[in-house]
PDB file of C-alpha atoms in Angstrom:
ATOM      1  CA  UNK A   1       0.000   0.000   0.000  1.00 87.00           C
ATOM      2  CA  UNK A   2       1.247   3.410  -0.929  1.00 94.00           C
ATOM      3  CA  UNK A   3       0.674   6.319   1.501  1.00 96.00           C
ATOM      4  CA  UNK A   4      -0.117   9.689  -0.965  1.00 97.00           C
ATOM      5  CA  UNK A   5       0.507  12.900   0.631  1.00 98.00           C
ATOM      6  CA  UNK A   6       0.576  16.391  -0.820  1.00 98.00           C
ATOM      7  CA  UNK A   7       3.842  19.038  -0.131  1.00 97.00           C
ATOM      8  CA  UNK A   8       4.493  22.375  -1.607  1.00 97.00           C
ATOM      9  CA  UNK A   9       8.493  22.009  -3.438  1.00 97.00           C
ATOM     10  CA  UNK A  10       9.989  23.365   0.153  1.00 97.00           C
ATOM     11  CA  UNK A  11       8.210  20.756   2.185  1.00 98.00           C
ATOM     12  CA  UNK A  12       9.558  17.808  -0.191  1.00 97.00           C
ATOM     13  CA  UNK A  13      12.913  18.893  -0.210  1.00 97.00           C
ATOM     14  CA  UNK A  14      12.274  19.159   4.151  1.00 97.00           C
ATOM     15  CA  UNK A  15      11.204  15.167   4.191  1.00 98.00           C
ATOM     16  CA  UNK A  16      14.104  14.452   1.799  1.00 97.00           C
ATOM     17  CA  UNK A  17      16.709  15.560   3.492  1.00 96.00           C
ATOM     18  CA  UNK A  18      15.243  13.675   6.712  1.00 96.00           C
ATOM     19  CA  UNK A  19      14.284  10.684   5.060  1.00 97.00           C
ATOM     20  CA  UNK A  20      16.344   9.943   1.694  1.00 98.00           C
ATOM     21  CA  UNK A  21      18.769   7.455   2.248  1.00 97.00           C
ATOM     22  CA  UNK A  22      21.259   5.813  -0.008  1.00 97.00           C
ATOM     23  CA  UNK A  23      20.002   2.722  -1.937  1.00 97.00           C
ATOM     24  CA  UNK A  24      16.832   3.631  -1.697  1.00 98.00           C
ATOM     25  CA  UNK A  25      14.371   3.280  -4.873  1.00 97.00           C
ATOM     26  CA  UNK A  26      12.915   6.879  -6.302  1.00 97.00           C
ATOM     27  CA  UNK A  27      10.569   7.486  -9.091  1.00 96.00           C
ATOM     28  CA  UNK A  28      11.059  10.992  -9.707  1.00 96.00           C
ATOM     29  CA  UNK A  29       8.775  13.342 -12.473  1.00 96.00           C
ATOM     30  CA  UNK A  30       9.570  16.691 -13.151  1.00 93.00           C
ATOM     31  CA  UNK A  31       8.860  18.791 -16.172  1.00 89.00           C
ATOM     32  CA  UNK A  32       8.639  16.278 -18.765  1.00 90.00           C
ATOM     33  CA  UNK A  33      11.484  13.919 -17.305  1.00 90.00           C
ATOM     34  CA  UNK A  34      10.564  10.639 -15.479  1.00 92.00           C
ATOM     35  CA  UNK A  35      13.488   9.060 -13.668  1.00 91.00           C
ATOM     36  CA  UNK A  36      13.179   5.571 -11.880  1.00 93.00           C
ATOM     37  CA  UNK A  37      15.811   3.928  -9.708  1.00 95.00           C
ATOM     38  CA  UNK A  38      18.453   3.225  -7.070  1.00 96.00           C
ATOM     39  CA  UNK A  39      19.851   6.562  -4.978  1.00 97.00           C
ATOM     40  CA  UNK A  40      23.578   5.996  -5.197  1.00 97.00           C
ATOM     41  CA  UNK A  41      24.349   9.127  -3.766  1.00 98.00           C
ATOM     42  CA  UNK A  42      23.190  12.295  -1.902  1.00 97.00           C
ATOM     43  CA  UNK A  43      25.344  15.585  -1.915  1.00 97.00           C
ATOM     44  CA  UNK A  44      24.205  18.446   0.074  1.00 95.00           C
ATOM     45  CA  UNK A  45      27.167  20.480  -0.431  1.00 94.00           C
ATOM     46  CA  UNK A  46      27.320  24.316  -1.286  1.00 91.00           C
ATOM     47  CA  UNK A  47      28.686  25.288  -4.793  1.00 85.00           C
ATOM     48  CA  UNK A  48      29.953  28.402  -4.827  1.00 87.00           C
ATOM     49  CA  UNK A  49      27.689  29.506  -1.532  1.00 89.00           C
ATOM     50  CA  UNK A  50      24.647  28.334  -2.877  1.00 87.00           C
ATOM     51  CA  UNK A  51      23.475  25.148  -1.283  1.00 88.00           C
ATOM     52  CA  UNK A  52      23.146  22.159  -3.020  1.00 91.00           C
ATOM     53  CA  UNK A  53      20.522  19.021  -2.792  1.00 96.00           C
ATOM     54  CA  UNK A  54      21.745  16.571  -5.610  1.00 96.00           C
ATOM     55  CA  UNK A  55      20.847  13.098  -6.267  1.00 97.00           C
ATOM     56  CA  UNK A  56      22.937  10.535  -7.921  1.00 97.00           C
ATOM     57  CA  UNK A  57      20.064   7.592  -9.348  1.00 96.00           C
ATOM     58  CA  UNK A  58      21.193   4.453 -11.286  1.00 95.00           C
ATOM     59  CA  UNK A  59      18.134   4.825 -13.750  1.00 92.00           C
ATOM     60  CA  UNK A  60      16.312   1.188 -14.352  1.00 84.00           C
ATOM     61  CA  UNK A  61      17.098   1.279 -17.683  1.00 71.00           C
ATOM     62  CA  UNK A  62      19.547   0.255 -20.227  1.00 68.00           C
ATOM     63  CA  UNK A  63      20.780   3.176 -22.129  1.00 62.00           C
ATOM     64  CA  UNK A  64      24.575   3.533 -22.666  1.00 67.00           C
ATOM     65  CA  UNK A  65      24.916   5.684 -19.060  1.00 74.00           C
ATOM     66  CA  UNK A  66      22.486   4.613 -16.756  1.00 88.00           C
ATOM     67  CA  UNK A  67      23.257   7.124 -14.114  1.00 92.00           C
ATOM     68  CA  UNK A  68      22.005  10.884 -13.342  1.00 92.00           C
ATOM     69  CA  UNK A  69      22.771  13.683 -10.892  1.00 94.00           C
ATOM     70  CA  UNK A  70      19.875  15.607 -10.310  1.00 95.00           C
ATOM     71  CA  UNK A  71      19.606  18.711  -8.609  1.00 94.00           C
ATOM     72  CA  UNK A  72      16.488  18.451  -6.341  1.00 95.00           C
ATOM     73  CA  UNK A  73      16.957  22.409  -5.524  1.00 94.00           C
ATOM     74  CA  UNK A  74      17.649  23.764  -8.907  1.00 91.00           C
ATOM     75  CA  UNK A  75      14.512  21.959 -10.040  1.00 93.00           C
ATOM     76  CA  UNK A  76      12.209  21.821  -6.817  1.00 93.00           C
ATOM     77  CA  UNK A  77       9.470  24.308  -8.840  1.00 94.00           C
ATOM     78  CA  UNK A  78       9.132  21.583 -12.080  1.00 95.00           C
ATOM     79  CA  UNK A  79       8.717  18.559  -9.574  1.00 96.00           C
ATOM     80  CA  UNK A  80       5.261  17.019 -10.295  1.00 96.00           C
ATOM     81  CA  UNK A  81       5.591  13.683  -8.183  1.00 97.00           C
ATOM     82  CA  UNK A  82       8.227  12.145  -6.463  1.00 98.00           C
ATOM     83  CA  UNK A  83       7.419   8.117  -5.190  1.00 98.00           C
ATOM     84  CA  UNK A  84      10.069   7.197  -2.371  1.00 98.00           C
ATOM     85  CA  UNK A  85      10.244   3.652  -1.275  1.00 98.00           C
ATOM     86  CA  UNK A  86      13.220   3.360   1.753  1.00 97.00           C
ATOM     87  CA  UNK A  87      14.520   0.070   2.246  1.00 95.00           C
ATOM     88  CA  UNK A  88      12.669  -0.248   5.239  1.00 93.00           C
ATOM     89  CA  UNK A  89       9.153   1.144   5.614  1.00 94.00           C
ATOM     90  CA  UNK A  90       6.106   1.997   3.745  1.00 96.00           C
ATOM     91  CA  UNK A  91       6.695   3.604   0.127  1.00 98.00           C
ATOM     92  CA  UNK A  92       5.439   6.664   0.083  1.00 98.00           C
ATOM     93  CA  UNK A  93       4.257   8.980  -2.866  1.00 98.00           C
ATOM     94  CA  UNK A  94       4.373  13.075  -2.965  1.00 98.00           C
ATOM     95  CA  UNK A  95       2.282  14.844  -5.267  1.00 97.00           C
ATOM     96  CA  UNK A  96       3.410  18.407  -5.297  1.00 96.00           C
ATOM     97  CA  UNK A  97       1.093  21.354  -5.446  1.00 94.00           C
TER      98      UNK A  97
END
């Protein structure tokens, strides 16, 4: 069963950074991009003072280079859904308004 819950952009990035762990699965739409896989990495560094909240995913897919950084912050206002399912717990999927 897969809780739904609504978040404005702010509020995702806010359960992210508290609950986004490495190798868990993510099913990410924004704009018109739909990325599904494994989190290899999470980087919340600053580049050049502006913080950062990037995601490395191994995309379930087989194209020639399976894996994307995404930057959850540059792109927080084109996020339409983002489906998180940790390891251990419930999956749970954020519909952004």
């Amino acid at each position: 069963m897969v809780k739904t819950v609504k978040m404005s952009p702010d509020e995702l990035l806010n359960y992210l950074e508290k609950n986004l762990k490495i190798h868990d699965h993510a099913e990410i739409s924004y704009n018109r991009i739909f990325a599904e896989g494994e989190i290899l990495n999470i980087d919340k560094s600053e580049y050049n003072g502006v913080p950062g909240f990037k995601v490395l995913v191994n995309l379930d897919a087989t194209s020639l280079n399976p894996t994307i950084e995404i930057d959850l912050i540059e792109f927080k206002e084109d996020l339409v859904e983002f489906l998180h399912k940790p390891q251990i717990g419930e999956p749970i999927l954020i519909e952004l308004y």
